[in-house]
Amino acid sequence: MAGQIPDLIAEARTGTGKGAARQARRDGFVPGVVYGGDADPLSIQIPFNVLFKKLKDGRFLSTLFNLKVEGQEDVRVICRGVQRDVVKDLPTHIDLLRLRRTSKISLFIHVDFENEEEAPGIKKGGVLTVVRPEVELNVTAGDIPERLVVDLTGKDIGDTITISQIDLPAGAKPTIDRDFVIANLSAPSSLRSSDSDDGEAEAEVEATAEAAAEE
C-alpha cells in the first residue's frame, strides 16, 4: 500500500557545536540533526540548493522522506523543524525525526479520479470541479497510500463526492473531523447560461402578465 517515498540525500557531519555548523554553511550545506527511533542522534548536512528547492516545492514539513546517508542504513524521517536566518529567511539548520513503521504521522495524499468515461454527467458535458486535489490523513508510517482513488462510475450532474465515499487504508483517518467535499459534477457553463436565460424570459412573461391583469 505504501507509495514511492522520495529520497533525501545527506552527508554525515563531523564535529558538533556552533563552529562545525558555521563551517558547514560556509561549505554550502545546511547542518542538521537526525534523532529519535531508539538510536543516537546523527549530525548531518544537506546541500543548501537541494534543501532550498524542496522547501520551495512545499509540503516539506508534512512529507515522509527516505533519508540516505553514506555508511548508514536508510531510514524514514519527517522534518520537525527548520531554523531560518531572521534577516534573509534562508534555512540555517534542520531537525529530522526517525520513524518506526508503526509511527503515526499526518501527510497530504494525492487524489486521483478514475472511470470518467463511465460517468453519465461527464458524457453530458458536465464539469468535474476538484475541491481538494490532496487530502491530509493521519496514517501509519508503514502503510502510507500512494494515492486516494475516486471512482466516477455512475456519477451524474449535481453529484458531490465527499471523503466518506473514498476507501481509506486501514488505520488512516482524515485530519478534518467532518465529511468534507472532494469534488462535484456541475452542469456545463452553456447549459447554466441557457437555464439562466430561460429563467429571465419566464420572469419577463410573468411580469407582463401581471401588468396586463392590473390594467
mmCIF file of C-alpha atoms in Angstrom:
data_model
loop_
_atom_site.group_PDB
_atom_site.id
_atom_site.type_symbol
_atom_site.label_atom_id
_atom_site.label_comp_id
_atom_site.label_asym_id
_atom_site.label_seq_id
_atom_site.Cartn_x
_atom_site.Cartn_y
_atom_site.Cartn_z
ATOM 1 C CA MET A 1 0.000 0.000 0.000
ATOM 2 C CA ALA A 2 2.952 2.310 0.618
ATOM 3 C CA GLY A 3 3.709 4.714 -2.165
ATOM 4 C CA GLN A 4 7.005 5.918 -3.502
ATOM 5 C CA ILE A 5 8.795 7.772 -0.735
ATOM 6 C CA PRO A 6 11.173 10.480 -2.000
ATOM 7 C CA ASP A 7 14.841 10.246 -1.107
ATOM 8 C CA LEU A 8 16.565 12.899 0.953
ATOM 9 C CA ILE A 9 20.322 12.563 0.473
ATOM 10 C CA ALA A 10 22.588 13.914 3.201
ATOM 11 C CA GLU A 11 26.155 13.581 4.424
ATOM 12 C CA ALA A 12 27.336 12.685 7.882
ATOM 13 C CA ARG A 13 28.750 15.808 9.530
ATOM 14 C CA THR A 14 31.950 15.617 11.520
ATOM 15 C CA GLY A 15 32.199 17.757 14.580
ATOM 16 C CA THR A 16 29.456 19.337 16.639
ATOM 17 C CA GLY A 17 28.731 22.743 18.027
ATOM 18 C CA LYS A 18 28.383 26.180 16.501
ATOM 19 C CA GLY A 19 31.830 26.159 14.928
ATOM 20 C CA ALA A 20 31.162 22.979 12.927
ATOM 21 C CA ALA A 21 27.722 24.266 11.895
ATOM 22 C CA ARG A 22 29.188 27.549 10.652
ATOM 23 C CA GLN A 23 31.807 25.656 8.643
ATOM 24 C CA ALA A 24 29.087 23.528 7.032
ATOM 25 C CA ARG A 25 27.242 26.685 5.962
ATOM 26 C CA ARG A 26 30.428 28.189 4.531
ATOM 27 C CA ASP A 27 30.858 24.988 2.509
ATOM 28 C CA GLY A 28 27.365 25.337 1.008
ATOM 29 C CA PHE A 29 25.490 22.966 3.300
ATOM 30 C CA VAL A 30 22.672 23.259 5.823
ATOM 31 C CA PRO A 31 23.598 21.452 9.056
ATOM 32 C CA GLY A 32 21.057 19.265 10.789
ATOM 33 C CA VAL A 33 20.401 16.516 13.318
ATOM 34 C CA VAL A 34 18.521 13.229 12.997
ATOM 35 C CA TYR A 35 17.076 11.998 16.290
ATOM 36 C CA GLY A 36 14.562 9.545 17.734
ATOM 37 C CA GLY A 37 13.849 5.961 16.787
ATOM 38 C CA ASP A 38 15.793 4.435 19.693
ATOM 39 C CA ALA A 39 19.114 5.435 18.111
ATOM 40 C CA ASP A 40 21.758 8.019 18.903
ATOM 41 C CA PRO A 41 21.398 11.459 17.308
ATOM 42 C CA LEU A 42 23.239 11.769 13.985
ATOM 43 C CA SER A 43 24.738 15.042 12.805
ATOM 44 C CA ILE A 44 24.192 15.571 9.078
ATOM 45 C CA GLN A 45 24.447 18.226 6.403
ATOM 46 C CA ILE A 46 22.360 18.706 3.267
ATOM 47 C CA PRO A 47 23.422 20.719 0.198
ATOM 48 C CA PHE A 48 21.807 24.154 0.539
ATOM 49 C CA ASN A 49 20.447 24.204 -3.030
ATOM 50 C CA VAL A 50 18.806 20.781 -2.611
ATOM 51 C CA LEU A 51 17.086 21.708 0.644
ATOM 52 C CA PHE A 52 16.076 25.168 -0.602
ATOM 53 C CA LYS A 53 14.351 23.641 -3.661
ATOM 54 C CA LYS A 54 12.470 21.105 -1.558
ATOM 55 C CA LEU A 55 11.302 23.870 0.771
ATOM 56 C CA LYS A 56 10.084 25.924 -2.202
ATOM 57 C CA ASP A 57 8.199 22.904 -3.576
ATOM 58 C CA GLY A 58 6.009 22.995 -0.468
ATOM 59 C CA ARG A 59 4.677 20.380 1.981
ATOM 60 C CA PHE A 60 8.198 19.780 3.272
ATOM 61 C CA LEU A 61 7.121 19.579 6.910
ATOM 62 C CA SER A 62 4.429 17.003 6.101
ATOM 63 C CA THR A 63 6.395 14.821 3.658
ATOM 64 C CA LEU A 64 7.893 11.492 4.646
ATOM 65 C CA PHE A 65 11.434 11.046 3.296
ATOM 66 C CA ASN A 66 13.786 8.119 2.885
ATOM 67 C CA LEU A 67 16.997 9.524 4.365
ATOM 68 C CA LYS A 68 20.147 8.231 2.687
ATOM 69 C CA VAL A 69 23.481 8.839 4.398
ATOM 70 C CA GLU A 70 26.595 7.021 3.224
ATOM 71 C CA GLY A 71 27.685 4.456 5.783
ATOM 72 C CA GLN A 72 24.241 4.434 7.458
ATOM 73 C CA GLU A 73 21.124 2.344 6.897
ATOM 74 C CA ASP A 74 18.331 4.137 5.068
ATOM 75 C CA VAL A 75 15.702 5.397 7.480
ATOM 76 C CA ARG A 76 12.327 7.055 7.174
ATOM 77 C CA VAL A 77 12.270 10.572 8.560
ATOM 78 C CA ILE A 78 9.981 13.549 8.767
ATOM 79 C CA CYS A 79 11.073 17.141 9.365
ATOM 80 C CA ARG A 80 10.285 18.507 12.777
ATOM 81 C CA GLY A 81 11.817 21.948 12.388
ATOM 82 C CA VAL A 82 13.668 24.269 10.026
ATOM 83 C CA GLN A 83 15.561 27.178 11.557
ATOM 84 C CA ARG A 84 15.932 30.216 9.311
ATOM 85 C CA ASP A 85 18.041 33.335 9.160
ATOM 86 C CA VAL A 86 15.998 36.130 10.742
ATOM 87 C CA VAL A 87 17.020 38.606 8.045
ATOM 88 C CA LYS A 88 17.311 36.559 4.835
ATOM 89 C CA ASP A 89 14.720 33.898 5.792
ATOM 90 C CA LEU A 90 17.038 31.179 4.450
ATOM 91 C CA PRO A 91 17.390 27.744 6.115
ATOM 92 C CA THR A 92 20.239 27.519 8.616
ATOM 93 C CA HIS A 93 19.500 24.248 10.446
ATOM 94 C CA ILE A 94 17.148 21.277 10.105
ATOM 95 C CA ASP A 95 15.803 18.718 12.593
ATOM 96 C CA LEU A 96 14.680 15.315 11.310
ATOM 97 C CA LEU A 97 12.784 12.685 13.306
ATOM 98 C CA ARG A 98 13.290 8.965 12.654
ATOM 99 C CA LEU A 99 10.078 6.984 12.345
ATOM 100 C CA ARG A 100 9.183 3.370 13.044
ATOM 101 C CA ARG A 101 6.819 1.578 10.669
ATOM 102 C CA THR A 102 4.154 1.783 13.386
ATOM 103 C CA SER A 103 4.574 5.533 13.935
ATOM 104 C CA LYS A 104 1.559 7.718 13.238
ATOM 105 C CA ILE A 105 2.070 10.834 11.108
ATOM 106 C CA SER A 106 -0.057 13.335 9.173
ATOM 107 C CA LEU A 107 0.633 13.599 5.447
ATOM 108 C CA PHE A 108 -1.079 15.056 2.381
ATOM 109 C CA ILE A 109 -2.109 12.282 -0.044
ATOM 110 C CA HIS A 110 -2.897 12.986 -3.717
ATOM 111 C CA VAL A 111 -6.417 12.225 -5.022
ATOM 112 C CA ASP A 112 -6.854 10.554 -8.435
ATOM 113 C CA PHE A 113 -10.108 10.336 -10.384
ATOM 114 C CA GLU A 114 -10.849 7.237 -12.447
ATOM 115 C CA ASN A 115 -13.501 5.990 -14.904
ATOM 116 C CA GLU A 116 -14.530 9.415 -16.212
ATOM 117 C CA GLU A 117 -15.829 7.638 -19.333
ATOM 118 C CA GLU A 118 -18.319 5.789 -17.100
ATOM 119 C CA ALA A 119 -19.768 8.979 -15.594
ATOM 120 C CA PRO A 120 -23.100 9.977 -17.193
ATOM 121 C CA GLY A 121 -22.611 13.553 -16.041
ATOM 122 C CA ILE A 122 -19.331 13.908 -17.907
ATOM 123 C CA LYS A 123 -20.824 12.295 -21.029
ATOM 124 C CA LYS A 124 -23.453 15.045 -20.953
ATOM 125 C CA GLY A 125 -20.710 17.665 -20.901
ATOM 126 C CA GLY A 126 -20.672 18.169 -17.163
ATOM 127 C CA VAL A 127 -17.638 19.696 -15.470
ATOM 128 C CA LEU A 128 -15.701 17.902 -12.726
ATOM 129 C CA THR A 129 -14.630 20.521 -10.178
ATOM 130 C CA VAL A 130 -11.912 19.263 -7.835
ATOM 131 C CA VAL A 131 -12.171 20.989 -4.472
ATOM 132 C CA ARG A 132 -9.358 19.057 -2.765
ATOM 133 C CA PRO A 133 -6.645 17.572 -5.025
ATOM 134 C CA GLU A 134 -4.917 16.406 -1.816
ATOM 135 C CA VAL A 135 -6.272 15.193 1.493
ATOM 136 C CA GLU A 136 -4.384 15.295 4.776
ATOM 137 C CA LEU A 137 -4.549 11.932 6.526
ATOM 138 C CA ASN A 138 -3.212 10.640 9.813
ATOM 139 C CA VAL A 139 -1.584 7.368 8.752
ATOM 140 C CA THR A 140 0.800 4.676 9.914
ATOM 141 C CA ALA A 141 4.313 5.207 8.509
ATOM 142 C CA GLY A 142 4.440 1.624 7.240
ATOM 143 C CA ASP A 143 1.105 1.858 5.385
ATOM 144 C CA ILE A 144 1.170 5.162 3.570
ATOM 145 C CA PRO A 145 -1.097 5.055 0.493
ATOM 146 C CA GLU A 146 0.419 6.193 -2.786
ATOM 147 C CA ARG A 147 -2.861 7.913 -3.655
ATOM 148 C CA LEU A 148 -6.577 8.045 -2.924
ATOM 149 C CA VAL A 149 -8.917 6.958 -5.697
ATOM 150 C CA VAL A 150 -12.326 8.380 -6.569
ATOM 151 C CA ASP A 151 -14.388 6.116 -8.855
ATOM 152 C CA LEU A 152 -16.584 8.322 -11.057
ATOM 153 C CA THR A 153 -18.646 5.404 -12.384
ATOM 154 C CA GLY A 154 -22.322 6.382 -12.375
ATOM 155 C CA LYS A 155 -21.719 9.963 -11.247
ATOM 156 C CA ASP A 156 -24.158 12.444 -12.768
ATOM 157 C CA ILE A 157 -24.537 16.208 -12.921
ATOM 158 C CA GLY A 158 -25.268 17.547 -9.457
ATOM 159 C CA ASP A 159 -23.463 14.730 -7.637
ATOM 160 C CA THR A 160 -20.999 15.583 -4.878
ATOM 161 C CA ILE A 161 -18.096 13.369 -3.822
ATOM 162 C CA THR A 162 -17.141 13.506 -0.145
ATOM 163 C CA ILE A 163 -14.347 11.886 1.856
ATOM 164 C CA SER A 164 -16.742 9.270 3.247
ATOM 165 C CA GLN A 165 -17.136 7.863 -0.291
ATOM 166 C CA ILE A 166 -13.401 7.076 -0.588
ATOM 167 C CA ASP A 167 -11.913 3.800 0.639
ATOM 168 C CA LEU A 168 -9.124 4.692 3.065
ATOM 169 C CA PRO A 169 -6.335 2.308 4.113
ATOM 170 C CA ALA A 170 -6.722 0.548 7.433
ATOM 171 C CA GLY A 171 -5.882 2.852 10.318
ATOM 172 C CA ALA A 172 -5.933 6.015 8.189
ATOM 173 C CA LYS A 173 -8.118 8.912 9.285
ATOM 174 C CA PRO A 174 -8.650 12.399 7.837
ATOM 175 C CA THR A 175 -7.313 15.197 10.000
ATOM 176 C CA ILE A 176 -10.576 17.108 9.389
ATOM 177 C CA ASP A 177 -13.310 15.650 11.576
ATOM 178 C CA ARG A 178 -16.265 16.030 9.208
ATOM 179 C CA ASP A 179 -17.492 14.660 5.872
ATOM 180 C CA PHE A 180 -15.904 17.293 3.620
ATOM 181 C CA VAL A 181 -16.256 17.680 -0.157
ATOM 182 C CA ILE A 182 -13.568 16.333 -2.501
ATOM 183 C CA ALA A 183 -15.182 17.218 -5.844
ATOM 184 C CA ASN A 184 -18.511 17.799 -7.559
ATOM 185 C CA LEU A 185 -20.040 17.444 -11.009
ATOM 186 C CA SER A 186 -21.738 20.575 -12.310
ATOM 187 C CA ALA A 187 -23.622 21.393 -15.485
ATOM 188 C CA PRO A 188 -21.632 22.842 -18.414
ATOM 189 C CA SER A 189 -21.477 26.637 -18.452
ATOM 190 C CA SER A 190 -23.501 26.812 -21.684
ATOM 191 C CA LEU A 191 -26.353 24.883 -20.066
ATOM 192 C CA ARG A 192 -26.223 27.000 -16.926
ATOM 193 C CA SER A 193 -26.319 30.125 -19.080
ATOM 194 C CA SER A 194 -29.250 28.767 -21.045
ATOM 195 C CA ASP A 195 -31.126 27.894 -17.875
ATOM 196 C CA SER A 196 -30.468 31.399 -16.605
ATOM 197 C CA ASP A 197 -31.758 32.967 -19.828
ATOM 198 C CA ASP A 198 -34.876 30.794 -19.703
ATOM 199 C CA GLY A 199 -35.476 31.882 -16.152
ATOM 200 C CA GLU A 200 -35.151 35.547 -17.104
ATOM 201 C CA ALA A 201 -37.548 35.059 -20.023
ATOM 202 C CA GLU A 202 -40.103 33.363 -17.791
ATOM 203 C CA ALA A 203 -39.815 36.209 -15.287
ATOM 204 C CA GLU A 204 -40.418 38.760 -18.062
ATOM 205 C CA VAL A 205 -43.527 36.870 -19.248
ATOM 206 C CA GLU A 206 -44.861 36.699 -15.701
ATOM 207 C CA ALA A 207 -44.223 40.415 -15.164
ATOM 208 C CA THR A 208 -46.024 41.297 -18.423
ATOM 209 C CA ALA A 209 -48.975 39.130 -17.476
ATOM 210 C CA GLU A 210 -49.220 40.710 -14.040
ATOM 211 C CA ALA A 211 -49.111 44.199 -15.573
ATOM 212 C CA ALA A 212 -51.865 43.317 -18.058
ATOM 213 C CA ALA A 213 -54.041 41.928 -15.262
ATOM 214 C CA GLU A 214 -53.635 45.120 -13.219
ATOM 215 C CA GLU A 215 -54.752 47.220 -16.215
#
